[in-house]
Amino acid sequence: MDIAAYLQSHKDITLSEAQRAAVTHPGGLLLLAVPGAGKTTVVAARIAHLLLNKGISASALRTLTFSREGARDMERRFNGLFGELVPKSPAFSTIHAFCYRLLRRQAGRAGLPELLTDGGQAEIFRGLFREASGRFGDDDFIDSLARCYGLILNRLERPEARHNTEFGIPGLNELCLGYERYKAEHGLMDFDDMLTGALQLLRSRPQLTEALKKATPYLLLDEAQDTTALQHAIIEEIAQPERLFMVGDEDQSIYGFRGTSTRLMLNLPERYPGIAVLKTEESFRLTPQVCAAAERLIGLSANRFDKQLYTARPDGPPVEYLPLKEGEDQGEVVARRLQALSPGERAAVLYRNNPSAFGVADALSRAGIDFYIREQKIRLKRLGIVADLLSFFALSYNPGDLNAFSRVYYKMGAYISRQMLDFALGNTPAGGSVFDTLCDAPTEGMSTARVVYAGRQIARLRGLPSPRALEVMLDDLGYLDFLTQRAGGGLRLEQDAQLLDALRSIALRYPKVEDFLDRIDQLDDLLAQHADHRNAPVTLSTIHSTKGMEFDHVLVVDFLDGVLPSAQAIGEAAEGNHAPLEEEVRLGYVAVTRAIRSLCLICPTAIGERTLTPSRFIPVLMGKPVVHPEAAHPLVGRQVEHRFFGIGEITAVNEPGRSFTAHFGKLGSKLLHLSVLDNTRIIKMLEP
């Protein structure tokens, strides 16, 4: 059967020559598919070719992909195109689902350990952290712990073989090993255990591995660039190279935090000698304007296959760069743009980090624009910083709120110990002040003056305008000191800064403290409601969550240096490690290639008194000369004294990224925001 002719006559789909070659290739194949290249159609057509032309049974085919949504989409696409021609569809599943079924079959009557949910995993890590440190782990910190553990395993590494300092989490190795002991003792497994257990089983049971190869000799792997080293090792065990079909695009590899790497994709031809490499380089989605911008951006990446993105679509509008005027609200600008949508059009507001969604969601709700938010778990009050700030406000209204005090007692620069906390919990009378109680604590070396000062600053909060109250918490109470010490520089500090910017924006719109607190509650309710509005014309999403999707109009917000690309990636590139910055390039590439008709890049200029800098990717996307201001800067070589890190020397400055790198002896290099130099309580420049 001529699959291409059938698609043309029955489905009005015309396959290009490159697509036809991929469908009918007789051996093992790695297909490199650019954004909008119709890869799902090609995979479906390849399966139909094997079933209808090569006499392969559906049970001899297995299609694996990265996500459940991707597997369901592939199955829907195949059945929609060829379901009427085949009596039985082949299996479509995620790699995790395949591994789980394999383990369950082998376990037999004995059964598998109980599967942990994300919430169950978080509670185990939280308990281990509390036991080790005596502190409560915020949701975002516990999520970081779990992600780091998964990353280590997906790199095919072991926690005990790692350096504790790599992820900036003290005691990470011990926490990970404690987590593994807890699972073993309580008969539990998590999603990563599905993969590690399956790989162990396959490597220890060669007869089982051979039986799998014979039973399903034809293996199709979709989204190969999203597959980790651990997952690739599983594929390698069950694949017959001459019958393996892989589809991917290393230019869209953006999940390094999960253990993916372009190196894994680039090495596939070496891992499977004799496998052919074909390219589908024509995009059927992008306009020439977006295509040219995306091609310029991805050209900044050095580690990639040689391919050229092009399109035959008619011209569209120019790519738009929109720097906001001073005082102009980003959310309101987005809302005005989206109000002009025609019926039936779909738009997406994309951002690097979740805090960007809060101001946009606020503006869309006030404008009456329906939207769908893809990150269903995103809530302001679930974020550790927001929960801390709400606790400070709670203490302002009720200085005897022991729950609020227990959360923030060590975060306010008053040097309150766990012993002092216990005294306060046991001795604060109903209706009394925890700060008054602490002044009577029989604790040697306690600074009563610091406790009194902290109590007075907290009491002020409810009477101040919201923006000023936030600054009192951050500066006068020392909460910013705590965040800086906790983060130790790098990505965590950068993400904290963006969340604080989002809170400042909300505070500026709602200057009365009561209104500010009410709006946080309302936004959480709003986000929860709109997580179900899947058919809304507007989608709010991180860039990571929209890979594989497309929209008529795309607006990328907070397209700023220090956000996209991240300050951490900029700093590491300045020190010679360009891999993180290349992933930022790929992330930007994924963002702009979601657009079918129009693309708008939006850059705020300031939040309050803080000046913001447009992304260094914008000149590239707009086709303008690129200026690299990372040249020598007067600060380089200057010595600084940091409150927590001691004496150090500034080794690199990135002014557009609002960051600098300083080396602090045995503590190594730390990436810090330039704005910290304005706070002499944290860091001081030493005389040359």
XYZ file of C-alpha atoms in Angstrom:
688
model
C 0.000 0.000 0.000
C 1.245 3.477 -0.886
C 0.962 5.218 2.496
C 1.765 8.653 1.055
C -0.894 8.304 -1.649
C -3.471 7.189 0.930
C -2.761 10.201 3.139
C -3.026 12.501 0.129
C -6.305 11.107 -1.152
C -8.084 10.292 2.118
C -6.682 12.762 4.657
C -5.520 15.669 2.466
C -1.984 15.329 3.890
C 0.977 15.651 1.551
C 4.221 14.067 2.698
C 7.470 15.718 1.656
C 10.263 13.687 0.113
C 12.129 13.664 3.434
C 9.011 12.432 5.243
C 8.433 9.693 2.670
C 12.021 8.527 3.065
C 11.592 8.302 6.828
C 8.349 6.323 6.506
C 9.804 3.678 4.193
C 13.423 3.451 5.372
C 14.254 -0.274 5.589
C 16.587 -0.316 8.620
C 17.321 1.406 11.899
C 16.775 5.152 11.752
C 17.291 8.313 13.765
C 14.981 11.022 12.407
C 15.841 14.622 13.279
C 12.599 16.618 13.079
C 12.554 20.434 13.389
C 9.603 22.197 15.101
C 6.450 21.881 13.023
C 7.921 19.163 10.782
C 4.919 16.857 11.219
C 6.828 14.232 13.175
C 3.690 12.708 14.739
C 2.271 12.120 11.263
C 5.551 10.562 10.169
C 5.652 8.194 13.152
C 2.033 7.172 12.558
C 2.750 6.614 8.862
C 5.879 4.593 9.709
C 3.801 2.313 11.957
C 1.151 1.918 9.230
C 3.883 1.052 6.716
C 5.218 -1.714 8.958
C 1.754 -3.116 9.671
C 0.271 -2.890 6.192
C 3.264 -3.281 3.898
C 5.739 -5.378 5.890
C 3.278 -7.747 7.529
C 4.399 -6.891 11.048
C 1.795 -7.711 13.700
C 0.653 -5.004 16.106
C 1.986 -7.056 19.037
C 5.493 -6.926 17.521
C 5.517 -3.123 17.694
C 6.088 -0.958 20.746
C 6.013 2.863 20.713
C 7.533 4.620 23.709
C 7.560 8.312 24.497
C 8.417 10.686 27.316
C 5.012 11.814 28.623
C 1.526 10.339 29.052
C 0.140 13.232 27.048
C 2.583 12.459 24.232
C 1.635 8.771 24.245
C -2.092 9.579 24.158
C -1.573 12.116 21.373
C 0.401 9.587 19.309
C -2.308 6.953 19.756
C -5.068 9.419 18.821
C -3.151 10.524 15.768
C -2.510 6.984 14.565
C -6.111 5.884 15.042
C -7.393 9.026 13.356
C -5.233 8.439 10.285
C -5.106 4.653 9.977
C -7.495 3.139 12.532
C -9.948 2.105 9.826
C -7.234 0.107 8.033
C -5.819 -1.956 10.898
C -7.740 -4.466 13.040
C -5.591 -3.797 16.107
C -3.464 -0.811 17.134
C 0.052 -1.315 18.517
C 0.976 -0.344 22.080
C 1.640 3.328 22.854
C 3.012 4.098 26.311
C 5.533 6.049 28.338
C 8.857 4.471 29.274
C 7.745 4.545 32.918
C 4.549 2.632 32.136
C 6.478 0.005 30.181
C 8.915 -0.471 33.068
C 6.132 -0.684 35.646
C 4.292 -3.393 33.684
C 7.547 -5.300 33.255
C 8.270 -5.208 36.999
C 4.694 -6.133 37.876
C 4.750 -9.189 35.609
C 8.030 -10.376 37.064
C 6.888 -9.778 40.640
C 3.967 -12.177 40.131
C 1.907 -12.986 43.194
C 4.437 -11.397 45.515
C 3.431 -8.026 44.074
C 5.349 -4.784 43.915
C 6.088 -2.373 46.750
C 3.486 0.335 47.258
C 3.907 3.192 44.771
C 4.634 6.571 46.322
C 2.788 9.634 45.131
C 4.632 12.939 44.765
C 3.069 13.994 48.052
C 4.248 10.842 49.812
C 7.777 11.320 48.524
C 7.757 14.940 49.695
C 6.671 13.980 53.211
C 9.482 11.430 53.546
C 12.082 13.971 52.446
C 10.520 16.579 54.741
C 10.760 14.246 57.698
C 14.371 13.343 56.942
C 15.297 17.016 56.560
C 13.580 17.952 59.828
C 15.373 15.106 61.615
C 18.745 16.195 60.208
C 18.405 19.968 60.642
C 15.612 20.567 63.136
C 13.905 22.803 60.567
C 10.718 22.626 58.523
C 11.365 22.179 54.813
C 9.299 24.467 52.577
C 7.488 22.908 49.609
C 9.853 24.440 47.074
C 12.925 23.269 49.008
C 11.536 19.732 49.368
C 10.708 19.726 45.649
C 14.342 20.659 44.982
C 15.516 17.744 47.107
C 13.316 15.296 45.192
C 14.395 16.714 41.827
C 18.074 16.426 42.715
C 17.596 12.822 43.807
C 15.834 11.984 40.529
C 18.489 13.811 38.523
C 21.281 11.801 40.126
C 19.568 8.500 39.312
C 18.665 9.522 35.764
C 22.318 10.346 35.127
C 23.097 6.731 36.126
C 24.949 7.950 39.192
C 24.704 7.118 42.872
C 24.183 9.671 45.681
C 27.169 8.441 47.686
C 29.462 8.999 44.683
C 28.599 12.686 44.388
C 29.992 15.856 45.883
C 27.592 17.410 48.377
C 28.204 20.904 47.011
C 27.093 20.394 43.404
C 23.435 21.293 43.994
C 23.997 23.712 46.863
C 22.036 21.545 49.335
C 24.107 20.659 52.414
C 23.827 16.996 53.343
C 22.091 16.074 50.064
C 23.838 12.715 49.754
C 22.900 11.671 53.277
C 19.286 12.743 52.731
C 19.089 10.739 49.492
C 20.571 7.641 51.108
C 18.226 8.043 54.073
C 15.316 8.242 51.630
C 16.398 4.982 50.001
C 16.683 3.277 53.391
C 13.218 4.503 54.357
C 11.696 3.079 51.162
C 13.389 -0.273 51.671
C 12.281 -0.507 55.303
C 8.656 0.402 54.564
C 8.130 -1.488 51.280
C 7.789 1.590 49.056
C 8.857 2.542 45.541
C 8.732 5.767 43.531
C 8.637 6.578 39.832
C 12.415 6.513 39.482
C 12.448 3.059 41.049
C 10.402 1.852 38.081
C 13.304 2.733 35.811
C 16.200 1.624 37.992
C 14.371 -1.597 38.892
C 13.599 -2.390 35.252
C 17.197 -1.769 34.181
C 18.480 -3.967 36.993
C 16.063 -6.700 35.981
C 16.985 -6.545 32.296
C 20.705 -6.622 33.002
C 20.436 -9.495 35.466
C 18.068 -11.610 33.335
C 19.517 -11.919 29.812
C 16.929 -14.533 28.890
C 14.138 -12.118 29.738
C 15.819 -9.400 27.677
C 16.128 -11.675 24.644
C 12.499 -12.759 25.005
C 11.399 -9.116 24.967
C 13.469 -8.416 21.871
C 11.896 -11.363 20.061
C 8.358 -10.600 21.186
C 8.471 -6.912 20.145
C 11.385 -6.522 17.733
C 10.173 -3.191 16.326
C 10.708 -0.353 18.758
C 9.785 3.274 18.079
C 11.077 5.967 20.435
C 9.481 9.407 20.225
C 10.981 12.595 21.741
C 14.415 10.981 21.920
C 15.931 14.274 23.115
C 13.828 14.057 26.302
C 15.211 10.635 27.236
C 17.703 10.464 30.116
C 20.837 8.336 30.363
C 18.893 5.869 32.530
C 16.063 5.643 30.004
C 18.478 5.293 27.085
C 20.153 2.403 28.919
C 16.765 0.645 29.140
C 16.102 1.252 25.441
C 19.514 -0.149 24.594
C 18.709 -3.378 26.461
C 15.453 -4.073 24.597
C 16.172 -2.632 21.133
C 17.285 -4.361 17.978
C 19.321 -1.600 16.292
C 18.342 -2.637 12.759
C 14.657 -2.301 13.714
C 14.873 0.748 15.969
C 13.182 3.978 14.887
C 13.928 7.117 16.941
C 12.534 10.604 16.438
C 13.848 13.709 18.148
C 15.465 17.106 17.887
C 18.482 17.945 20.019
C 17.676 21.634 19.452
C 14.599 21.097 21.649
C 16.441 19.375 24.513
C 15.408 21.525 27.490
C 15.132 19.116 30.420
C 18.678 19.122 31.737
C 17.271 19.415 35.266
C 15.747 15.950 34.731
C 18.932 14.406 33.373
C 18.576 14.861 29.609
C 21.512 16.062 27.530
C 22.196 16.892 23.894
C 25.257 14.676 24.245
C 22.955 11.654 24.579
C 21.277 12.528 21.262
C 24.507 13.383 19.472
C 26.042 10.064 20.525
C 23.171 7.895 19.267
C 24.823 7.126 15.896
C 27.883 5.861 17.818
C 25.753 3.907 20.291
C 23.942 2.190 17.410
C 26.514 1.659 14.628
C 24.904 1.381 11.221
C 21.803 3.356 12.123
C 20.872 5.914 9.472
C 20.308 9.605 10.241
C 17.654 11.472 8.251
C 16.387 15.039 8.656
C 13.017 16.677 8.131
C 14.025 20.346 8.083
C 10.884 21.985 6.666
C 8.485 23.470 9.204
C 4.822 23.450 8.224
C 3.951 25.578 11.275
C 6.197 28.637 11.188
C 6.001 31.769 9.082
C 9.208 32.851 7.318
C 9.611 35.660 9.872
C 9.448 33.376 12.918
C 11.473 30.718 11.123
C 14.315 33.127 10.380
C 14.357 34.430 13.949
C 14.414 30.904 15.383
C 17.189 29.825 13.030
C 19.332 32.773 14.095
C 18.794 31.950 17.762
C 19.559 28.240 17.534
C 22.671 29.141 15.585
C 24.140 30.262 18.919
C 24.225 26.603 19.971
C 27.424 24.776 19.066
C 26.485 21.226 20.097
C 23.963 20.166 17.483
C 23.529 18.208 14.292
C 23.995 20.170 11.082
C 20.492 21.042 9.899
C 18.674 24.051 8.462
C 15.205 25.147 9.560
C 13.127 26.492 6.678
C 9.495 26.960 5.651
C 7.421 27.413 2.493
C 4.537 29.126 4.300
C 3.434 32.605 3.216
C 4.750 35.685 4.979
C 3.350 36.661 8.358
C 3.794 39.770 10.520
C 7.294 40.686 11.699
C 8.455 39.344 15.027
C 7.603 42.083 17.537
C 9.839 43.277 20.344
C 7.863 45.234 22.931
C 9.906 47.011 25.650
C 7.424 48.417 28.145
C 7.401 52.069 29.100
C 8.279 53.120 32.618
C 5.354 52.367 34.908
C 3.583 50.256 32.295
C 2.115 47.056 33.747
C 3.070 43.885 31.843
C -0.150 42.058 32.729
C -2.324 44.897 31.483
C -0.378 45.121 28.221
C -0.878 41.393 27.691
C -4.591 41.687 28.495
C -5.070 44.482 25.933
C -3.323 42.379 23.282
C -5.472 39.352 24.018
C -8.707 41.330 23.940
C -8.067 41.796 20.214
C -8.182 38.039 19.498
C -10.603 36.995 16.775
C -13.133 34.249 17.556
C -11.560 30.818 17.224
C -7.985 32.054 17.602
C -5.772 30.560 20.291
C -2.993 32.396 22.082
C -0.351 31.470 24.641
C 1.436 33.588 27.219
C 4.747 31.852 27.848
C 7.304 32.461 30.589
C 10.454 30.931 31.979
C 9.371 30.711 35.633
C 5.972 30.372 37.306
C 6.079 33.728 39.178
C 5.559 35.466 35.831
C 2.058 33.984 35.725
C 0.763 35.786 38.799
C 0.672 39.318 37.417
C -0.679 38.144 34.052
C -3.427 36.053 35.677
C -4.355 39.031 37.853
C -4.699 41.316 34.816
C -6.592 38.772 32.694
C -9.110 38.150 35.458
C -9.736 41.876 35.882
C -10.185 42.200 32.116
C -12.662 39.297 31.982
C -10.456 37.160 29.696
C -10.821 33.426 30.142
C -7.581 31.452 30.320
C -6.189 28.011 31.053
C -3.102 27.589 33.228
C -1.123 24.425 32.520
C 0.802 24.222 35.810
C -2.106 22.902 37.839
C -0.256 22.837 41.173
C 0.936 26.444 41.042
C -0.372 28.381 44.041
C 1.097 31.463 45.678
C 0.599 30.248 49.236
C 2.322 26.936 48.505
C 5.546 28.790 47.797
C 7.862 28.972 50.785
C 8.613 32.691 50.480
C 4.933 33.595 50.293
C 4.127 31.374 53.267
C 6.917 33.094 55.226
C 5.703 36.584 54.360
C 2.157 35.649 55.310
C 3.487 34.389 58.645
C 5.154 37.758 59.278
C 1.856 39.482 58.543
C 0.010 37.007 60.783
C 2.376 37.869 63.648
C 1.771 41.544 62.993
C -1.949 41.078 63.604
C -1.494 38.503 66.383
C 1.950 38.441 68.061
C 0.854 35.308 69.910
C 0.402 33.229 66.724
C 2.694 30.329 67.629
C 2.266 28.506 64.304
C 3.402 31.566 62.356
C 6.275 32.167 64.753
C 7.421 28.531 64.505
C 7.726 28.958 60.760
C 9.850 32.134 60.736
C 11.626 32.338 64.101
C 15.044 31.588 62.569
C 14.475 33.701 59.448
C 14.291 37.193 60.981
C 17.871 37.880 62.012
C 17.082 37.853 65.741
C 19.241 34.755 66.408
C 16.361 32.900 68.055
C 17.428 29.334 68.847
C 15.374 26.150 68.883
C 15.647 26.209 72.688
C 14.144 29.703 72.758
C 11.360 28.562 70.425
C 10.495 25.703 72.776
C 10.378 28.143 75.697
C 8.052 30.463 73.748
C 5.764 27.604 72.720
C 5.417 26.458 76.307
C 5.101 29.814 78.044
C 3.295 32.319 75.817
C -0.123 32.996 77.414
C -3.311 33.211 75.390
C -3.556 36.714 73.969
C 0.077 37.417 74.828
C 3.077 38.263 72.655
C 5.671 35.656 71.813
C 8.282 38.423 71.759
C 7.435 39.484 75.312
C 7.723 35.878 76.418
C 11.130 35.518 74.779
C 12.460 38.469 76.751
C 11.950 36.357 79.888
C 13.595 33.254 78.437
C 16.369 31.860 80.684
C 18.708 31.419 77.725
C 22.362 32.264 78.152
C 23.765 34.670 75.573
C 20.361 35.658 74.176
C 20.135 39.161 72.682
C 16.971 40.657 74.155
C 17.520 43.811 72.103
C 17.332 41.844 68.814
C 14.132 40.121 69.890
C 12.535 43.432 70.902
C 13.619 45.018 67.612
C 12.169 42.126 65.576
C 8.887 42.350 67.488
C 8.638 46.087 66.838
C 9.343 45.734 63.108
C 6.723 43.008 62.786
C 4.178 45.123 64.684
C 4.690 47.919 62.122
C 3.748 45.795 59.138
C -0.036 45.987 59.292
C 0.047 49.795 59.306
C 2.355 50.249 56.318
C 1.567 50.339 52.585
C 2.080 46.874 51.102
C 5.248 47.713 49.097
C 6.878 49.269 52.165
C 5.818 46.351 54.377
C 7.585 43.957 51.995
C 10.765 46.023 52.194
C 10.621 46.070 56.020
C 10.414 42.277 56.032
C 13.240 41.880 53.539
C 15.645 44.499 54.868
C 14.815 45.544 58.420
C 13.820 42.069 59.600
C 16.714 40.458 57.724
C 14.611 38.030 55.679
C 16.620 38.854 52.546
C 19.768 37.928 54.482
C 18.197 34.562 55.240
C 17.266 33.980 51.582
C 20.760 34.910 50.437
C 22.405 32.607 52.954
C 20.023 29.762 52.116
C 20.515 30.064 48.380
C 24.289 30.508 48.444
C 24.047 32.291 45.081
C 23.028 30.684 41.799
C 19.653 29.557 40.523
C 17.820 29.467 43.849
C 18.612 33.131 44.575
C 17.608 34.061 41.037
C 14.233 32.319 41.348
C 13.654 33.900 44.759
C 14.350 37.329 43.260
C 11.810 36.802 40.483
C 9.136 35.705 42.941
C 9.821 38.770 45.111
C 9.473 40.936 41.992
C 6.076 39.350 41.305
C 4.967 40.051 44.875
C 6.172 43.661 44.602
C 4.080 44.083 41.444
C 0.972 42.812 43.212
C 1.731 45.026 46.217
C 2.036 48.110 44.005
C -1.450 47.417 42.623
C -2.915 46.698 46.071
C -1.155 49.127 48.463
C -3.417 48.432 51.466
C -2.112 45.408 53.349
C -5.610 43.945 53.760
C -6.239 44.251 49.992
C -2.832 42.742 49.216
C -3.514 39.710 51.440
C -7.023 39.321 50.034
C -5.664 39.401 46.493
C -3.203 36.604 47.239
C -6.144 34.476 48.432
C -8.174 35.436 45.376
C -5.315 34.656 42.988
C -4.896 31.192 44.454
C -8.622 30.532 44.001
C -8.421 31.960 40.494
C -5.485 29.762 39.504
C -7.220 26.677 40.892
C -10.362 27.423 38.881
C -8.535 28.108 35.630
C -6.494 24.912 35.838
C -9.681 23.244 34.518
C -10.415 25.693 31.667
C -8.759 23.572 28.971
C -10.895 25.004 26.177
C -10.139 28.639 26.991
C -8.750 30.697 24.080
C -5.685 31.736 26.113
C -3.122 29.412 27.709
C -0.685 30.484 30.429
C 2.300 28.179 30.653
C 5.971 27.792 31.332
C 7.967 27.221 28.176
C 8.931 23.750 29.376
C 5.290 22.670 29.502
C 4.399 23.706 25.940
C 6.959 21.730 23.969
C 5.118 19.935 21.196
C 2.246 22.451 21.243
C 1.374 25.307 18.896
C -0.718 28.470 19.090
C -1.892 31.108 16.634
C -0.298 33.856 18.701
C 2.523 33.620 21.234
C 3.519 36.290 23.738
C 6.698 35.636 25.708
C 6.738 37.728 28.891
C 9.626 38.651 31.179
C 12.048 38.071 28.310
C 14.889 39.425 30.431
C 18.543 38.825 31.045
C 18.801 36.951 34.305
C 15.530 35.172 33.508
C 15.967 33.906 29.940
C 18.859 33.292 29.874
C 19.163 32.711 33.595
C 21.743 34.566 35.658
C 23.254 31.230 36.648
C 23.792 30.212 33.007
C 25.300 33.613 32.230
C 27.655 33.341 35.182
C 28.756 29.815 34.321
C 29.420 30.830 30.713
C 31.635 33.660 31.994
C 33.655 31.008 33.847
C 33.984 28.790 30.773
C 31.063 26.375 31.154
C 28.758 27.101 28.204
C 26.443 24.072 28.504
C 23.826 25.817 30.716
C 23.712 28.855 28.415
C 23.242 26.581 25.384
C 20.235 24.996 27.088
C 18.871 28.514 27.613
C 19.272 29.080 23.865
C 17.280 25.904 23.216
C 14.612 27.002 25.692
C 14.223 30.300 23.848
C 14.091 28.368 20.564
C 11.264 26.188 21.859
C 9.360 29.283 23.012
C 9.452 31.157 19.715
C 8.703 28.070 17.590
C 5.299 27.587 19.271
C 3.929 30.484 17.156
C 1.846 29.815 14.041
C 0.956 33.400 13.084
C 2.512 36.016 15.361
C 5.231 36.276 17.979
C 5.651 39.095 20.516
C 8.565 39.394 22.955
C 7.667 41.523 25.998
C 10.222 43.113 28.333
C 9.348 45.151 31.432
C 11.859 47.921 32.118
C 11.489 48.125 35.891
C 9.621 46.853 38.940
C 9.422 49.619 41.512
C 12.928 51.072 41.687
C 14.607 47.977 40.260
C 15.803 48.359 36.645
C 15.465 45.332 34.354
C 17.518 44.420 31.271
C 16.125 42.872 28.061
C 17.353 39.385 27.175
C 20.578 39.160 25.211
C 18.649 36.852 22.856
C 16.435 39.682 21.610
C 18.981 41.317 19.260
C 19.615 37.869 17.736
C 15.903 37.189 17.263
C 15.353 40.651 15.774
C 18.291 40.285 13.391
C 20.344 43.107 14.922
C 24.061 43.227 15.750
C 24.903 41.509 19.006
C 26.939 43.401 21.581
C 28.803 41.379 24.188
C 29.291 43.586 27.253
C 30.990 40.833 29.277
C 34.359 42.464 28.646
C 36.584 43.642 31.484
C 34.698 45.569 34.143
C 36.177 47.778 36.883
C 34.775 45.470 39.570
C 36.788 42.458 38.414
C 39.689 41.831 40.782
C 38.143 43.814 43.654
C 37.928 42.128 47.037
C 34.640 41.889 48.917
C 33.620 40.793 52.391
C 30.403 38.770 52.444
C 28.415 38.325 55.627
C 28.225 34.548 55.205
C 31.007 33.609 52.787
C 33.829 35.768 54.163
C 36.549 37.452 52.078
C 36.391 36.863 48.339
C 37.511 38.283 45.016
C 35.244 39.262 42.115
C 36.292 37.168 39.120
C 33.625 38.059 36.539
C 30.826 40.580 36.040
C 27.830 40.270 33.738
C 26.112 43.637 33.694
C 23.200 42.673 31.377
C 22.570 39.646 33.578
C 22.752 41.833 36.679
C 25.149 39.333 38.204
C 28.754 38.847 39.220
C 30.889 35.914 40.310
C 33.155 36.022 43.346
C 35.552 33.346 44.592
C 35.525 32.717 48.350
C 38.503 30.437 49.008
C 37.453 26.964 50.174
C 33.779 27.789 49.584
C 34.474 28.178 45.869
C 32.751 30.539 43.448
C 29.349 32.088 44.133
C 27.053 33.774 41.613
C 25.387 36.869 43.099
C 23.100 39.624 41.855
C 24.683 43.038 41.360
C 21.870 44.532 43.441
C 23.319 42.873 46.551
C 26.220 45.362 46.377
C 23.756 48.043 47.457
C 23.182 46.253 50.753
C 26.290 46.719 52.891
C 24.726 44.556 55.587
C 25.266 41.569 53.294
C 28.409 42.452 51.361
C 30.994 45.247 51.431
C 33.563 46.294 48.860
C 37.037 46.355 50.396
C 39.494 49.102 49.637
C 41.836 48.254 46.741
